[in-house]
PDB file of C-alpha atoms in Angstrom:
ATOM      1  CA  UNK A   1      -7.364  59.614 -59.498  1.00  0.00           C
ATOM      2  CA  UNK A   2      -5.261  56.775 -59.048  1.00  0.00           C
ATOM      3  CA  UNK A   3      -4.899  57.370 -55.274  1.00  0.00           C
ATOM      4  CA  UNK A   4      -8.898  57.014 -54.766  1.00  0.00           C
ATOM      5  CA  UNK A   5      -8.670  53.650 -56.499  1.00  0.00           C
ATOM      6  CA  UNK A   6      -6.099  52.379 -54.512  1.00  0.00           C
ATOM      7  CA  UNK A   7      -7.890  54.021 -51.300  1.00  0.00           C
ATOM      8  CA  UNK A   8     -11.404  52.184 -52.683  1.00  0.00           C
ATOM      9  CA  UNK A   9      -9.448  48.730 -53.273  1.00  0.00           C
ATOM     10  CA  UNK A  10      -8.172  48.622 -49.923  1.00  0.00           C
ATOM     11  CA  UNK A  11     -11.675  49.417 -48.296  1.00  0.00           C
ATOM     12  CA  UNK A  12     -13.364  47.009 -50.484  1.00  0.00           C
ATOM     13  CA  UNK A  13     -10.583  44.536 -49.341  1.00  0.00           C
ATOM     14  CA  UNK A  14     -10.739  45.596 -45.759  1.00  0.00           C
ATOM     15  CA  UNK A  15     -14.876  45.136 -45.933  1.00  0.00           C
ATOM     16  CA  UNK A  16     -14.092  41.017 -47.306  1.00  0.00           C
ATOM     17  CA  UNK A  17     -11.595  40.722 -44.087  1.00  0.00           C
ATOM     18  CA  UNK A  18     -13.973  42.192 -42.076  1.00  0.00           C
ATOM     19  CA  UNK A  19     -16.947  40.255 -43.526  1.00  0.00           C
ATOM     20  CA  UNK A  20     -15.368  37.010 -43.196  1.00  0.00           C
ATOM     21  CA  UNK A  21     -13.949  37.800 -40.066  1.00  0.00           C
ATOM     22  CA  UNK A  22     -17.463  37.669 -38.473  1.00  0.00           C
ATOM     23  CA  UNK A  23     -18.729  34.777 -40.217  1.00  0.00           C
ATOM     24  CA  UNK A  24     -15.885  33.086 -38.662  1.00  0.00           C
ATOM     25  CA  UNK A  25     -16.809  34.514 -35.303  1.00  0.00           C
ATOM     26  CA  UNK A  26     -20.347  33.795 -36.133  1.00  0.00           C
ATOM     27  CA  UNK A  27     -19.253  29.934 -36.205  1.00  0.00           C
ATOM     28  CA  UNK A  28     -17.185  29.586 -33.763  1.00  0.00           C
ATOM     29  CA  UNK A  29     -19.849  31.175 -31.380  1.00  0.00           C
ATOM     30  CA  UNK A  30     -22.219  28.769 -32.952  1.00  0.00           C
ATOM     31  CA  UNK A  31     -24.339  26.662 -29.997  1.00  0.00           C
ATOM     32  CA  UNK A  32     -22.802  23.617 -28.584  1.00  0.00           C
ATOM     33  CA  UNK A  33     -24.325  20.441 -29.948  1.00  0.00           C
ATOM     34  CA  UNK A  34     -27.127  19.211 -27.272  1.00  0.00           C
ATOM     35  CA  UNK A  35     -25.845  16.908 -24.325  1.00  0.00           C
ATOM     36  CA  UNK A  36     -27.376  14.027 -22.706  1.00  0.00           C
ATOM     37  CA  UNK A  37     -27.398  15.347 -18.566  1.00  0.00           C
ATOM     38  CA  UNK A  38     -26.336  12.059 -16.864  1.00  0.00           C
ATOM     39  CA  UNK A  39     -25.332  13.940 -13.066  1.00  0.00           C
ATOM     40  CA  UNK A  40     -26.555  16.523 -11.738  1.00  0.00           C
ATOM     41  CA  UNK A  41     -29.031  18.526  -9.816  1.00  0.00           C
ATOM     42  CA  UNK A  42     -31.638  19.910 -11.721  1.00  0.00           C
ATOM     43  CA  UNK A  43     -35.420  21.639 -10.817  1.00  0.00           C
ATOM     44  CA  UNK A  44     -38.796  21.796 -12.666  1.00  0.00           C
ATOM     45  CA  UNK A  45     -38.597  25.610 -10.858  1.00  0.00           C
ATOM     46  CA  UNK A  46     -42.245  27.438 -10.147  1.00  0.00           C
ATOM     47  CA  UNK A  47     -41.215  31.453 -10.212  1.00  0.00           C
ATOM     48  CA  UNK A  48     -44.086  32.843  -8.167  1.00  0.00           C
ATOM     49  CA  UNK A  49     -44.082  36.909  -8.214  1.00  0.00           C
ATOM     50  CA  UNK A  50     -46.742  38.606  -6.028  1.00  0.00           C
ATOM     51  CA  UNK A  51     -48.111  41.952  -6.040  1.00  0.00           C
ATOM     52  CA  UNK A  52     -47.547  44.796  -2.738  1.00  0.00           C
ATOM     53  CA  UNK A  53     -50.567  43.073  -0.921  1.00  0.00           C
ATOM     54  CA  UNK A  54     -49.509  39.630  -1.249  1.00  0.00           C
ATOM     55  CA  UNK A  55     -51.848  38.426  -4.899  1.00  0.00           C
ATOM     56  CA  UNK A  56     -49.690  36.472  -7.310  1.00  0.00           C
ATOM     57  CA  UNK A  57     -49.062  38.508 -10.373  1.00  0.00           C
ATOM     58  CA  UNK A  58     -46.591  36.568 -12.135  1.00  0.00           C
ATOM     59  CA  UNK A  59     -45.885  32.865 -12.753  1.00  0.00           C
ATOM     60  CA  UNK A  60     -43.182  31.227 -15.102  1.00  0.00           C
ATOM     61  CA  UNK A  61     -42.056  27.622 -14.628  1.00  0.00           C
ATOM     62  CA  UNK A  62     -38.842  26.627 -16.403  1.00  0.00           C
ATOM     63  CA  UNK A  63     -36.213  23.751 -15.655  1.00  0.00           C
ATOM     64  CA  UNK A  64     -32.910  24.504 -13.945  1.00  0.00           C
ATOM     65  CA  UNK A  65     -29.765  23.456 -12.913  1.00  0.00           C
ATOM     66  CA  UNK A  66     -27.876  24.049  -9.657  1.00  0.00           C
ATOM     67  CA  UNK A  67     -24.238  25.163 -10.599  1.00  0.00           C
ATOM     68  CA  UNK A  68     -21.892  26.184  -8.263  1.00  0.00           C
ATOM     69  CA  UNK A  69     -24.722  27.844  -5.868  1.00  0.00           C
ATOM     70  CA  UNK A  70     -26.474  29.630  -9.138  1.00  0.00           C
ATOM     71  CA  UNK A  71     -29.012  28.418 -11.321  1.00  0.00           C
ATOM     72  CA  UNK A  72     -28.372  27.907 -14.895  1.00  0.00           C
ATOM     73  CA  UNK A  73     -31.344  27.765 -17.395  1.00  0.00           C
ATOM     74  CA  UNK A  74     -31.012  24.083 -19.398  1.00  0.00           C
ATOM     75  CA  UNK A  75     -29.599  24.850 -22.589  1.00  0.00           C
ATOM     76  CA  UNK A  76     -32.017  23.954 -25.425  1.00  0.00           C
ATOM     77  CA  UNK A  77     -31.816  20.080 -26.990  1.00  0.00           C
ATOM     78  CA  UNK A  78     -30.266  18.939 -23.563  1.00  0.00           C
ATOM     79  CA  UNK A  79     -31.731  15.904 -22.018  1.00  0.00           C
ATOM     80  CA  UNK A  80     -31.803  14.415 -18.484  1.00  0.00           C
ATOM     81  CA  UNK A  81     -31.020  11.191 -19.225  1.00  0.00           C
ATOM     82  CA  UNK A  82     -31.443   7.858 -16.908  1.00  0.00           C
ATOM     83  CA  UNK A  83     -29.733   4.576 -17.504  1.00  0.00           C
ATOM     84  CA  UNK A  84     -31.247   1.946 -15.427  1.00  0.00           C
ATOM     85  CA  UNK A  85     -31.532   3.349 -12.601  1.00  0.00           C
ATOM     86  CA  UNK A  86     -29.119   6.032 -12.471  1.00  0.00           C
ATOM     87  CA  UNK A  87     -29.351   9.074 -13.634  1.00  0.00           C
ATOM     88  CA  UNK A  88     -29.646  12.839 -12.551  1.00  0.00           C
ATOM     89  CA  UNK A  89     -31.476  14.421  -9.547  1.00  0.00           C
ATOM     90  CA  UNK A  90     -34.900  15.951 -11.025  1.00  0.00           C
ATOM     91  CA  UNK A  91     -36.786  17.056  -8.784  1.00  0.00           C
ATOM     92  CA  UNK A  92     -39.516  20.413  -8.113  1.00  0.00           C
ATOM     93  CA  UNK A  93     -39.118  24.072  -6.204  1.00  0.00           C
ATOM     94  CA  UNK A  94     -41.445  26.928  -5.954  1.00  0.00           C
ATOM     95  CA  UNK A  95     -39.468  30.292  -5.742  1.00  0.00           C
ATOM     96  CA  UNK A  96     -41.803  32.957  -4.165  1.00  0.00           C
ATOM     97  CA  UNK A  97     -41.348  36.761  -4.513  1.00  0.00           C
ATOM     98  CA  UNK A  98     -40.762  38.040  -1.558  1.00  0.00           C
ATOM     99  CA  UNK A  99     -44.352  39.889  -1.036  1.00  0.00           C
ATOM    100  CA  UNK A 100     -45.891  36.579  -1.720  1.00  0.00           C
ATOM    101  CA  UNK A 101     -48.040  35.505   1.405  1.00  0.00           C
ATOM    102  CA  UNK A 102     -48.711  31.880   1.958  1.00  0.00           C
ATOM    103  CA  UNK A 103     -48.420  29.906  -1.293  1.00  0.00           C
ATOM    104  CA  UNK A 104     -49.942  26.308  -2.601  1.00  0.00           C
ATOM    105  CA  UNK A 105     -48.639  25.531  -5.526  1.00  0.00           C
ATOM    106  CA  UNK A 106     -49.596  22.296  -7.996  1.00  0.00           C
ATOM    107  CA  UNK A 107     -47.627  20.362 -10.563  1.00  0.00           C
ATOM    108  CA  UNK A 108     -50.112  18.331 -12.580  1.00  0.00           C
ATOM    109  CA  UNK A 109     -48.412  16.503 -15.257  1.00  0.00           C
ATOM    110  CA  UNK A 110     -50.431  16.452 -18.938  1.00  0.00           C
ATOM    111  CA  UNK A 111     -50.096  13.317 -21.207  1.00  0.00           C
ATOM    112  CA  UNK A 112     -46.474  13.132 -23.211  1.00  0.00           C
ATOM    113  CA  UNK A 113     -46.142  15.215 -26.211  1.00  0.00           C
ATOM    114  CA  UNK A 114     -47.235  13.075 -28.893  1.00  0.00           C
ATOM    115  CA  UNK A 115     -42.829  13.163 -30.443  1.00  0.00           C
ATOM    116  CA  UNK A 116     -42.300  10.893 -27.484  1.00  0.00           C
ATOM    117  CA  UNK A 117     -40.595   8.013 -28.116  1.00  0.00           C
ATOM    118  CA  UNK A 118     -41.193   6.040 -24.558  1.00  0.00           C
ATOM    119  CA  UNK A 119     -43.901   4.806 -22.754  1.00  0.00           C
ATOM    120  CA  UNK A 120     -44.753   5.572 -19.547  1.00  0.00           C
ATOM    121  CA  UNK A 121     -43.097   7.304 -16.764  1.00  0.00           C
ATOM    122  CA  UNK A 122     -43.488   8.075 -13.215  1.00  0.00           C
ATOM    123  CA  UNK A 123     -41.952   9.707 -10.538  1.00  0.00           C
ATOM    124  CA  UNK A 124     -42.376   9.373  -6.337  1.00  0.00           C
ATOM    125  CA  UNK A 125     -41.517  11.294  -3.352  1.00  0.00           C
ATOM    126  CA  UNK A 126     -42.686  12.695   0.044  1.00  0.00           C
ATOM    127  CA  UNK A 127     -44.761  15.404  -1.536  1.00  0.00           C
ATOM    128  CA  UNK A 128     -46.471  13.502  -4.265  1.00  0.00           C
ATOM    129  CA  UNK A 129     -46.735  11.312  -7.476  1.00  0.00           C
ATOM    130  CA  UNK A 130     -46.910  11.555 -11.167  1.00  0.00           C
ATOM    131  CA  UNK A 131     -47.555   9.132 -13.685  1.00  0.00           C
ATOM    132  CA  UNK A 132     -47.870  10.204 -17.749  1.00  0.00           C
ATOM    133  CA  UNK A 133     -47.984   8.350 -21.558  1.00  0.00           C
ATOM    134  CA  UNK A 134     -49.041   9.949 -24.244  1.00  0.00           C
ATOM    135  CA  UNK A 135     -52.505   8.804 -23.991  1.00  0.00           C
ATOM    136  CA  UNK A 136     -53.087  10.066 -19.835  1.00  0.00           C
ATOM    137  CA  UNK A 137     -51.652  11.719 -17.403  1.00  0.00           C
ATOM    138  CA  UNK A 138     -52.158  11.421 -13.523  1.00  0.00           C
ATOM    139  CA  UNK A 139     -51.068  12.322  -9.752  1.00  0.00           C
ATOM    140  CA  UNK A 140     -49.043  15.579  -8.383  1.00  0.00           C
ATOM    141  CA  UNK A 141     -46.863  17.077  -6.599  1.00  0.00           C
ATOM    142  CA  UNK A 142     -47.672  19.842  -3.745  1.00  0.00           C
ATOM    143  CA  UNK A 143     -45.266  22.467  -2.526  1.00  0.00           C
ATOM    144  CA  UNK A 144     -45.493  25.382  -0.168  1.00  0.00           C
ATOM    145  CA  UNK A 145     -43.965  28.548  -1.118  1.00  0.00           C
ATOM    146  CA  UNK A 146     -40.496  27.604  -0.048  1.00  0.00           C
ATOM    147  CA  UNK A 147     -40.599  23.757  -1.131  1.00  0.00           C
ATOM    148  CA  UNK A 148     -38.826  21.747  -2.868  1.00  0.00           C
ATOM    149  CA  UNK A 149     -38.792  17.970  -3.638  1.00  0.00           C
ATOM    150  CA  UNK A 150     -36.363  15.357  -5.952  1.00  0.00           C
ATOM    151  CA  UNK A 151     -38.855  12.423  -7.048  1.00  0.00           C
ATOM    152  CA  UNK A 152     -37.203   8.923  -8.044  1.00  0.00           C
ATOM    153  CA  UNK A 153     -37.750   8.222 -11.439  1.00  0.00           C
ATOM    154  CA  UNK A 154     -38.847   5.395 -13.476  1.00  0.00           C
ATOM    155  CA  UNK A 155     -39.372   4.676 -17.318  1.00  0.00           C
ATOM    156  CA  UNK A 156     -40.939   1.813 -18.503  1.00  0.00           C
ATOM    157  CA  UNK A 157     -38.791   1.039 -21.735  1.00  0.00           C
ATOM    158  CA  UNK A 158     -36.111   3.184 -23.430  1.00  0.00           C
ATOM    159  CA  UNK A 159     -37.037   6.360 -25.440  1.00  0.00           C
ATOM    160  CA  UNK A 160     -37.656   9.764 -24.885  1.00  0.00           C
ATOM    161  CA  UNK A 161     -40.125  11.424 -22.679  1.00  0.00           C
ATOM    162  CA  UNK A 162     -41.091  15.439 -23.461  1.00  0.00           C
ATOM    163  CA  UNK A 163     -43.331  16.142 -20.178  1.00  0.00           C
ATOM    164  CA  UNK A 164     -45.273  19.177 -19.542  1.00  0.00           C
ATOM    165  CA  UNK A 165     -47.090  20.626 -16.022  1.00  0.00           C
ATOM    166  CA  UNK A 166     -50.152  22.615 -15.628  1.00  0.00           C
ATOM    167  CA  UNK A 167     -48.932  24.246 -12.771  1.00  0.00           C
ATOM    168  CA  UNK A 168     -51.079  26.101 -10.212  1.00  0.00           C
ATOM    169  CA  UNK A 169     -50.679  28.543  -7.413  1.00  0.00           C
ATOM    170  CA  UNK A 170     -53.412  29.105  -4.570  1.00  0.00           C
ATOM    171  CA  UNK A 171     -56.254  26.815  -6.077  1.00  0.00           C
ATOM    172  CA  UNK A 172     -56.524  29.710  -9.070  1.00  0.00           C
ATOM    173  CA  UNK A 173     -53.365  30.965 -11.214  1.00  0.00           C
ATOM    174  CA  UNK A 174     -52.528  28.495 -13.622  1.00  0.00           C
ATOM    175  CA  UNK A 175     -49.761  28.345 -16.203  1.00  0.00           C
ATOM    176  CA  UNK A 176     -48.145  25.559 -18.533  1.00  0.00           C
ATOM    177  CA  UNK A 177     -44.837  25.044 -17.779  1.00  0.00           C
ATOM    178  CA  UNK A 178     -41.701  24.583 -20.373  1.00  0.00           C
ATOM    179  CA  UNK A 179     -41.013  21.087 -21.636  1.00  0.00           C
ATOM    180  CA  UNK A 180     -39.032  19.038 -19.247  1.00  0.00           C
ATOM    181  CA  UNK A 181     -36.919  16.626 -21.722  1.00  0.00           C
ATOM    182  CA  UNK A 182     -36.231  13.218 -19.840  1.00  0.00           C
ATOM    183  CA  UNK A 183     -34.884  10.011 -21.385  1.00  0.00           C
ATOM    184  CA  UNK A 184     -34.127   6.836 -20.772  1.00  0.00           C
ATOM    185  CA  UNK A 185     -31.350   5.029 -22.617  1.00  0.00           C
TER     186      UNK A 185
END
């Protein structure tokens, strides 16, 4: 009898090691605090999957950076953040499946989300325009179906600036994409 006591003690004890054990891990495997993205390259991406006969079956548009020749997913409560003038290379790229035929695809930006502590923004470049507040949104950017464009940025005061696109391919498929978190400090 006193043997199975001893035996249950040390399990118990070896269960509140073991317990606290992983909440340790648990923390220390806890999210890194969110960053503000001064450098870098980074793409509001259009992921364009087609069917065998060429028909787009699949879009998803998501923001990504270029690391080391991959593509890294922004980590959530990051920010691509512009001082003055400087600031990281945003820009917009349509990656096509390869069955995808000829592709036309649209980035029209929707008014800010209404959390937004800026004004207005806009961006320029070769393959279009954008302008957005919280109150209208205008312009767009066109890409073929292996495009890709930066834009040159500009905020009108300091804040924050939580843009969306209604992104379509081929005049018909639409989708929303994720938020693209810009700021201006």
């Amino acid at each position: 009898m006193m043997i199975k006591r001893k035996t249950g003690r040390r399990i118990a004890a070896a269960l509140v090691t073991m317990g606290a054990a992983a909440g340790m891990t648990g923390a220390l495997a806890a999210p890194a605090a969110a960053a503000d993205r001064t450098s870098g390259h980074f793409d509001i991406a259009a992921e364009v999957e087609c069917d065998a006969f060429g028909e787009v079956s699949d879009v998803a548009v998501h923001v990504h950076e270029h690391v080391g020749g991959s593509e890294v997913e922004l980590p959530a409560g990051d920010w691509l953040t512009f001082t003055g003038t400087s600031g990281p290379e945003v820009g917009f790229a349509v990656e096509a499946g390869e069955s995808c035929g000829v592709l036309d695809v649209e980035f029209e930006p929707t008014p800010l989300d209404s959390s937004s502590t800026g004004g207005t923004l806009s961006g320029t470049g070769a393959a279009g325009s954008i302008l957005a507040s919280k109150t209208d949104a205008s312009g767009s950017v066109v890409l073929d179906g292996s495009g890709h464009e930066d834009l040159t940025w500009s905020f009108n005061r300091t804040g924050t600036y939580l843009l969306t696109f209604d992104v379509t391919v081929n005049g018909s498929v639409s989708v929303l994409s994720e938020e693209v978190p810009l700021k201006r400090s």
